[in-house]
mmCIF file of C-alpha atoms in Angstrom:
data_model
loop_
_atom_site.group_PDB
_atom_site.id
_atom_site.type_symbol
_atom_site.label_atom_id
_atom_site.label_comp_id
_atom_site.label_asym_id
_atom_site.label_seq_id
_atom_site.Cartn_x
_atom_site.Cartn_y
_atom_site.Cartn_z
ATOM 1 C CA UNK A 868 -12.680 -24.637 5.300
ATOM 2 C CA UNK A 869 -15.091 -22.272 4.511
ATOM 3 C CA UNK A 870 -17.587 -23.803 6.361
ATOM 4 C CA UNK A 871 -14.965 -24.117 9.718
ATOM 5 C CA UNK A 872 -14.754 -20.612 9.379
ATOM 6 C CA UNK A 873 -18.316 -20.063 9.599
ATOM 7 C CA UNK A 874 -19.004 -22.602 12.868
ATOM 8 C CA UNK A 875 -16.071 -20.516 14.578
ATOM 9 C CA UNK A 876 -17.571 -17.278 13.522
ATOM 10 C CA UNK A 877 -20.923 -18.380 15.258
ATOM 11 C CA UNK A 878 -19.463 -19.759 18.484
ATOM 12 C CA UNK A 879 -17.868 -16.265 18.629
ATOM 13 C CA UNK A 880 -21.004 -14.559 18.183
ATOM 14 C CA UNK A 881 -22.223 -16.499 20.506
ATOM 15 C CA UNK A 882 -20.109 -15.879 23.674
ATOM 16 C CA UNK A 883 -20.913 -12.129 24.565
ATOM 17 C CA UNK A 884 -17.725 -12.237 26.683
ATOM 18 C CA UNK A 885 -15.047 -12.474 24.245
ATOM 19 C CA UNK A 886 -17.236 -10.587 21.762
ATOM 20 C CA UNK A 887 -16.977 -7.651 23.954
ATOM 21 C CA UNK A 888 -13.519 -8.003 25.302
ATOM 22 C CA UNK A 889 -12.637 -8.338 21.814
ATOM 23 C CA UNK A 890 -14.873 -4.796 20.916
ATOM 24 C CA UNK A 891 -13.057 -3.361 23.975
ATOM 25 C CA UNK A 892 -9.795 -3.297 23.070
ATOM 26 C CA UNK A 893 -10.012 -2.925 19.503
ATOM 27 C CA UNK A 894 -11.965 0.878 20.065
ATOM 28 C CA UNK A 895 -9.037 1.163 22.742
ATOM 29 C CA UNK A 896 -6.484 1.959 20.598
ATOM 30 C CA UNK A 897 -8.189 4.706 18.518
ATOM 31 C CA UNK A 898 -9.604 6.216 21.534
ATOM 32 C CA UNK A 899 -6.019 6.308 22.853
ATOM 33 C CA UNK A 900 -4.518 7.688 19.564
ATOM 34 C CA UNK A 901 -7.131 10.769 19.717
ATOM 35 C CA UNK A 902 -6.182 12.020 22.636
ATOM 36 C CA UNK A 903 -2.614 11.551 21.955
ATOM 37 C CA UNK A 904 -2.951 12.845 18.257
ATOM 38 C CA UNK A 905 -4.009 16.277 19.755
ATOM 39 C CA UNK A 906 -1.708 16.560 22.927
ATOM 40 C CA UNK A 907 -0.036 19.307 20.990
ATOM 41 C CA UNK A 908 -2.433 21.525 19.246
ATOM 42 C CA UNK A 909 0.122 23.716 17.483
ATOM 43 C CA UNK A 910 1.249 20.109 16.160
ATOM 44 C CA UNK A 911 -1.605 18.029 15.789
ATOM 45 C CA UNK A 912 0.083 15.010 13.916
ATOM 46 C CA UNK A 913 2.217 14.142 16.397
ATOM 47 C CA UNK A 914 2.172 10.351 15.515
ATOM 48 C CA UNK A 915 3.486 8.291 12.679
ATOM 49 C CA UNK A 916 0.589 6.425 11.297
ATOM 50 C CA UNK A 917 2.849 3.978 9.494
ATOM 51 C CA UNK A 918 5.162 3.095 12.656
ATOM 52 C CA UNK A 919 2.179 2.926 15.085
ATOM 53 C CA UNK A 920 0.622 0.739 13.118
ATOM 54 C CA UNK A 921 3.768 -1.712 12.368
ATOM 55 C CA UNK A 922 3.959 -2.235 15.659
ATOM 56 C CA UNK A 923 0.442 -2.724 16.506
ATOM 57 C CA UNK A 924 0.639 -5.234 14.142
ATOM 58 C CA UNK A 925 1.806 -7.825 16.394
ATOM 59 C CA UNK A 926 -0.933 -6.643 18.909
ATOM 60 C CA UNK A 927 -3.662 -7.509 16.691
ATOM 61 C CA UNK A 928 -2.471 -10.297 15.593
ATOM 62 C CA UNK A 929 -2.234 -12.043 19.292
ATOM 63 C CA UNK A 930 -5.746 -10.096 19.703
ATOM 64 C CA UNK A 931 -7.151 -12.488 17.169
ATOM 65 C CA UNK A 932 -5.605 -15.617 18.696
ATOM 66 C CA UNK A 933 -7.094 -14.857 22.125
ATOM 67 C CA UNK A 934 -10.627 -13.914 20.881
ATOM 68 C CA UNK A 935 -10.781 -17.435 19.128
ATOM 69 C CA UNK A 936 -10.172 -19.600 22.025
ATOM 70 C CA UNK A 937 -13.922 -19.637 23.006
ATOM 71 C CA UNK A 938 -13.660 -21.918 19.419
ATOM 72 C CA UNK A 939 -10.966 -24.555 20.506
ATOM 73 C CA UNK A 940 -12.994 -25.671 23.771
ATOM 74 C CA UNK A 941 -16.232 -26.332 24.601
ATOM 75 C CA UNK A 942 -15.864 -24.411 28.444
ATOM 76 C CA UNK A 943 -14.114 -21.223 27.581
ATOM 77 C CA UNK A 944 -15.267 -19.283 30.160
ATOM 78 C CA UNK A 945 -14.926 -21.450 32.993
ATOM 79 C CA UNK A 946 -12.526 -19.802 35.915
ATOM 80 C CA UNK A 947 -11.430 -23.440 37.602
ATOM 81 C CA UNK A 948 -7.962 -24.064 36.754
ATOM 82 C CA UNK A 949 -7.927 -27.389 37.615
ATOM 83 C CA UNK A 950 -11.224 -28.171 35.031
ATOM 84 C CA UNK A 951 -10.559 -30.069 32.204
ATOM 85 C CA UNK A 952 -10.516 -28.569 28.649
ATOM 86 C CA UNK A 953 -13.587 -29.802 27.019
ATOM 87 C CA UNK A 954 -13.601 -30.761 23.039
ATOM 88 C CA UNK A 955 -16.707 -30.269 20.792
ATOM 89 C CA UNK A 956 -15.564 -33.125 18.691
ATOM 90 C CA UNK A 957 -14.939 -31.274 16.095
ATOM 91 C CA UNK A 958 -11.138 -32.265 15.578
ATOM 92 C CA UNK A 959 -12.580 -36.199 16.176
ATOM 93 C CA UNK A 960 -15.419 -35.278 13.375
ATOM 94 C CA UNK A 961 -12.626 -33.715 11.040
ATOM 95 C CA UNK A 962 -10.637 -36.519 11.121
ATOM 96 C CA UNK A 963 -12.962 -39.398 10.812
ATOM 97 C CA UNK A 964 -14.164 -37.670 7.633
ATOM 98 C CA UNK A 965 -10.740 -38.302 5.722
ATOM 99 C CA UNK A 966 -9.659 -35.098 5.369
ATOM 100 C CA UNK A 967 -6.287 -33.751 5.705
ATOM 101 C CA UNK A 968 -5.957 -32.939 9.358
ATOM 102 C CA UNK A 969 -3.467 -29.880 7.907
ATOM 103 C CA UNK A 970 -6.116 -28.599 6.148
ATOM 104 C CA UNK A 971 -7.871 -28.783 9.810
ATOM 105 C CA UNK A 972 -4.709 -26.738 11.342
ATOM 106 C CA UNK A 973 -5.415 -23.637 8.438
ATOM 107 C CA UNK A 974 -9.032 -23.563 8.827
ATOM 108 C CA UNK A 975 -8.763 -23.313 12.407
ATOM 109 C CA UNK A 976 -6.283 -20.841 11.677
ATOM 110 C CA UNK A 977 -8.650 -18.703 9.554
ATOM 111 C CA UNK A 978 -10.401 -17.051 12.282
ATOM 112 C CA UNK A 979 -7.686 -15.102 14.209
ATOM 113 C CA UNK A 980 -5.956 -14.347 11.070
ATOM 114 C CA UNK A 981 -9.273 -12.298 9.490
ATOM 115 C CA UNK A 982 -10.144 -11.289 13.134
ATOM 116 C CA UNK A 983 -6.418 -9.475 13.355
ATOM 117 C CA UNK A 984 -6.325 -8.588 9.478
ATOM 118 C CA UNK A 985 -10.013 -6.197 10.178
ATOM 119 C CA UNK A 986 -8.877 -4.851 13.100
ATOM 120 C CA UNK A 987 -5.085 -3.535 11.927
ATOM 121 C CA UNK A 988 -5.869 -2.521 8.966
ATOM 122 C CA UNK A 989 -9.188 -0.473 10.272
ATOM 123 C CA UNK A 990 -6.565 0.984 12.443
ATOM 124 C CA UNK A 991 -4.599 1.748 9.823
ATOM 125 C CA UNK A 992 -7.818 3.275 7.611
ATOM 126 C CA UNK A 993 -8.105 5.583 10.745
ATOM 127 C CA UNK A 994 -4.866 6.525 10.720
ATOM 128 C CA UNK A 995 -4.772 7.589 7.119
ATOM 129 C CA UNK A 996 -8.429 9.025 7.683
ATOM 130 C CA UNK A 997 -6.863 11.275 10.382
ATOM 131 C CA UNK A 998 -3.710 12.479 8.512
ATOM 132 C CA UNK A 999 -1.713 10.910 10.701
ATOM 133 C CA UNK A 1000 0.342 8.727 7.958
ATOM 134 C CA UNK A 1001 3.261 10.280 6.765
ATOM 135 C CA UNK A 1002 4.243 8.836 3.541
ATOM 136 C CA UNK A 1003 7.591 8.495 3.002
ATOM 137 C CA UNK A 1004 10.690 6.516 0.854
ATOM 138 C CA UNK A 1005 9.863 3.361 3.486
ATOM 139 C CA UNK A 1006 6.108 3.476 2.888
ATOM 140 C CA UNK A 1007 5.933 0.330 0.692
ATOM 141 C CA UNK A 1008 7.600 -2.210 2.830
ATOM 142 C CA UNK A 1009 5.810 -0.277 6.114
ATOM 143 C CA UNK A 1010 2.740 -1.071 4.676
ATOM 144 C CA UNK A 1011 3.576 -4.688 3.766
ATOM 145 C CA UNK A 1012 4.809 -5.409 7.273
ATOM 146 C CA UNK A 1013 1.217 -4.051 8.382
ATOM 147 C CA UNK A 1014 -0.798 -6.471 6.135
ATOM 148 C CA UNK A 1015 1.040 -9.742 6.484
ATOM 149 C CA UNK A 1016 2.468 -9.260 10.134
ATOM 150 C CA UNK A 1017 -1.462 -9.697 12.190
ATOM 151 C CA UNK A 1018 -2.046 -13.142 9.606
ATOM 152 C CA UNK A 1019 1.670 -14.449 10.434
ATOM 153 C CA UNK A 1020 0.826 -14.059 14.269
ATOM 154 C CA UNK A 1021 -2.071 -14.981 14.311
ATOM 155 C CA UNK A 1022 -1.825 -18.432 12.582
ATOM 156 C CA UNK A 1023 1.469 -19.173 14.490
ATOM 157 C CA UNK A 1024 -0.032 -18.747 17.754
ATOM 158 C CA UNK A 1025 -3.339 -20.540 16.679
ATOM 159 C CA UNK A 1026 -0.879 -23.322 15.814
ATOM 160 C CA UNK A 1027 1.206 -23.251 18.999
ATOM 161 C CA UNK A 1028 -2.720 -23.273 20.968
ATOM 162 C CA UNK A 1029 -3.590 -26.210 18.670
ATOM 163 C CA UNK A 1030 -0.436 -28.272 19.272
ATOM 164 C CA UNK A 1031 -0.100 -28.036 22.986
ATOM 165 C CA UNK A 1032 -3.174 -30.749 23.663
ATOM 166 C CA UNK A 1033 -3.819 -28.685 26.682
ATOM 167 C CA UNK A 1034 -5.531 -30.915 29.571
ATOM 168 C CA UNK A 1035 -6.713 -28.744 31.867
ATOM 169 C CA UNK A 1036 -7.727 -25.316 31.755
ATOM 170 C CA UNK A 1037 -4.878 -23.764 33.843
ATOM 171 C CA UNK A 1038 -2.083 -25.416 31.088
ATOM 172 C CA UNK A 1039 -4.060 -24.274 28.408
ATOM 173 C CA UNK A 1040 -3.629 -20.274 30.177
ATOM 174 C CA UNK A 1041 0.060 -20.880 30.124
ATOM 175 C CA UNK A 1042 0.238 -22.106 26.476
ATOM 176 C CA UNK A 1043 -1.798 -19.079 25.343
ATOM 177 C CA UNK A 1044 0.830 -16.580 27.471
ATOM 178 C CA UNK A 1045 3.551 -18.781 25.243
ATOM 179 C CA UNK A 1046 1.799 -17.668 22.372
ATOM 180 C CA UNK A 1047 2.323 -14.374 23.060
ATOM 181 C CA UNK A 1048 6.016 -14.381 22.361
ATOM 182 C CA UNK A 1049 5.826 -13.856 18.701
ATOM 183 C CA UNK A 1050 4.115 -11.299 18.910
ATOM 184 C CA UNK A 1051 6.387 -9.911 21.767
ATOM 185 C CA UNK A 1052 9.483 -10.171 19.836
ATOM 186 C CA UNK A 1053 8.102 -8.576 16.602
ATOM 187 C CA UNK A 1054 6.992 -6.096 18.087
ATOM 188 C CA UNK A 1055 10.778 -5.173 19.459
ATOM 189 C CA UNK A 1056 11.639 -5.931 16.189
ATOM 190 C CA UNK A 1057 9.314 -3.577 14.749
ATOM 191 C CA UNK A 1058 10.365 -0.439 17.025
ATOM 192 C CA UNK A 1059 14.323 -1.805 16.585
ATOM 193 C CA UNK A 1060 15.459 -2.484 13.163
ATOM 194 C CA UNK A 1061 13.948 -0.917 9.865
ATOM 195 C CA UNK A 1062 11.355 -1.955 8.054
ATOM 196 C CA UNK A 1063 12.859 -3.858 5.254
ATOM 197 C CA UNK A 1064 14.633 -5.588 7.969
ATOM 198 C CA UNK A 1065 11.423 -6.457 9.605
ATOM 199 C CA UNK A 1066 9.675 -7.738 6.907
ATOM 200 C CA UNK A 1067 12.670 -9.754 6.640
ATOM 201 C CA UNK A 1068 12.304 -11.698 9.757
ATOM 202 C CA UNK A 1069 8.490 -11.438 9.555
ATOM 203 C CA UNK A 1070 8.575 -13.628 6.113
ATOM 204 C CA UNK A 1071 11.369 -15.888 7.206
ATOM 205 C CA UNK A 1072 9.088 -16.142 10.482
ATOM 206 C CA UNK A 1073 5.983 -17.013 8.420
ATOM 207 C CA UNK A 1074 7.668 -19.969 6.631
ATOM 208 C CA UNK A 1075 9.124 -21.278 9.547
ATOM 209 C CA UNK A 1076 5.521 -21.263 11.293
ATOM 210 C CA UNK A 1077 4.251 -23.237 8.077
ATOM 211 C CA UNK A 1078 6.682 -26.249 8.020
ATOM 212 C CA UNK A 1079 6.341 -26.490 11.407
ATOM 213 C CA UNK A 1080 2.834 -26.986 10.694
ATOM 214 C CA UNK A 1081 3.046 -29.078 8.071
ATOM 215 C CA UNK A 1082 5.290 -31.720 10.433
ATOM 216 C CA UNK A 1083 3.726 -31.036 13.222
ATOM 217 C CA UNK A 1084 -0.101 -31.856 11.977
ATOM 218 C CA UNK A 1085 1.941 -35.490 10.069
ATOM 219 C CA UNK A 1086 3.370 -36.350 13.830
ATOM 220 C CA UNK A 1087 0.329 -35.449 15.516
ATOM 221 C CA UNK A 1088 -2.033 -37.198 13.532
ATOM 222 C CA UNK A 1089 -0.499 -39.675 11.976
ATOM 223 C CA UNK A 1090 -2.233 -41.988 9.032
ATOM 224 C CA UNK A 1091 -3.724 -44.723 10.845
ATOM 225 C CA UNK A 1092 -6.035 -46.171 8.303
ATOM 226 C CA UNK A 1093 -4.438 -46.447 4.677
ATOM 227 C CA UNK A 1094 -5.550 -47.958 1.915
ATOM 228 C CA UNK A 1095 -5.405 -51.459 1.051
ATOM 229 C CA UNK A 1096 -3.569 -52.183 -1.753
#
């Protein structure tokens, strides 16, 4: 795994594009929150630092899944809908070695997650850094939802990515807007319900994601060569 998570951290690196798309929008946010955190200057911490960053949480976490892709094709940043989605074998090379292709599903996965884990909780860190986090009788569970809700995202949209087979380039654009909705509807649920609540659904949502996994990776790569007995 560790070494999966090392290929996909080069083929980031590699592809300036995403690298700076993903720079981009992670500085956006703090940029944003400066300007915002001194609209008032007779009231300078005008936001919550916890709740903005439970529900950026979600953000991040999607963030992570869409910086990846340039590791689940071999043609990321090709602009022809119709072109086909190009493998780098590595799925074929994973497989042919024995290994559990589930443990293939979580290293893929391992990317996004630490991609969305660094950039919510350095959000987070700036928060705090700014006084902008009001601590308060919900801090604990606040703070739980904000480490464990960019990992949950992240691997179940990875996993959604990873099970679509996507032919062609324009299908594989419509399965990564699908994987959007989790991170959609958590982040409703973040600004809706409390955050016990949240955390509920965010852990029942998390062990969901991971049986789904765990059947999905047995259906779609079934054991075609077992032992002879």
């Amino acid at each position: 795994m560790h070494a999966m998570l090392w290929k996909d951290w080069t083929l980031l690196r590699k592809n300036p594009l995403y690298l700076a798309l993903g720079i981009g929008l992670w500085l956006f946010i703090p940029v944003m929150l400066a300007v915002l955190s001194v609209s008032d200057p007779t009231d300078p911490a005008t936001i919550d630092g916890l709740s903005a960053a439970q529900v950026l949480a979600p953000w991040y976490g999607f963030l992570g899944i869409e910086l990846a892709i340039c590791t689940l094709m071999a043609n990321p940043n090709t602009m022809d809908v119709s072109a086909s989605v190009e493998g780098d074998g590595t799925a074929e090379s994973w497989r042919a070695s024995g290994r559990s292709m589930l443990q293939y599903c979580i290293a893929k996965s391992l990317l996004p997650m630490l991609i969305a884990e660094v950039m919510s909780l350095s959000i987070f860190g700036y928060l705090a850094w700014g006084g902008l986090v009001q601590w308060n009788n919900n801090a604990i569970p606040e703070i739980v939802c904000i480490v464990l809700t960019p990992a949950v995202i992240a691997f179940a949209g990875e996993q959604i990515l990873l099970a679509s087979h996507a032919a062609s380039v324009g299908s594989f654009s419509v399965i990564s807007l699908v994987s959007s909705v989790p991170m959609l509807v958590f982040m409703i649920v973040m600004l809706m319900t409390s955050a016990t609540w949240a955390l509920i659904m965010l852990v029942a949502f998390g062990i969901l994601a991971a049986s789904l996994t765990i059947v999905s990776a047995h259906h779609r790569y079934p054991t075609t060569l077992r032992p002879i007995l």
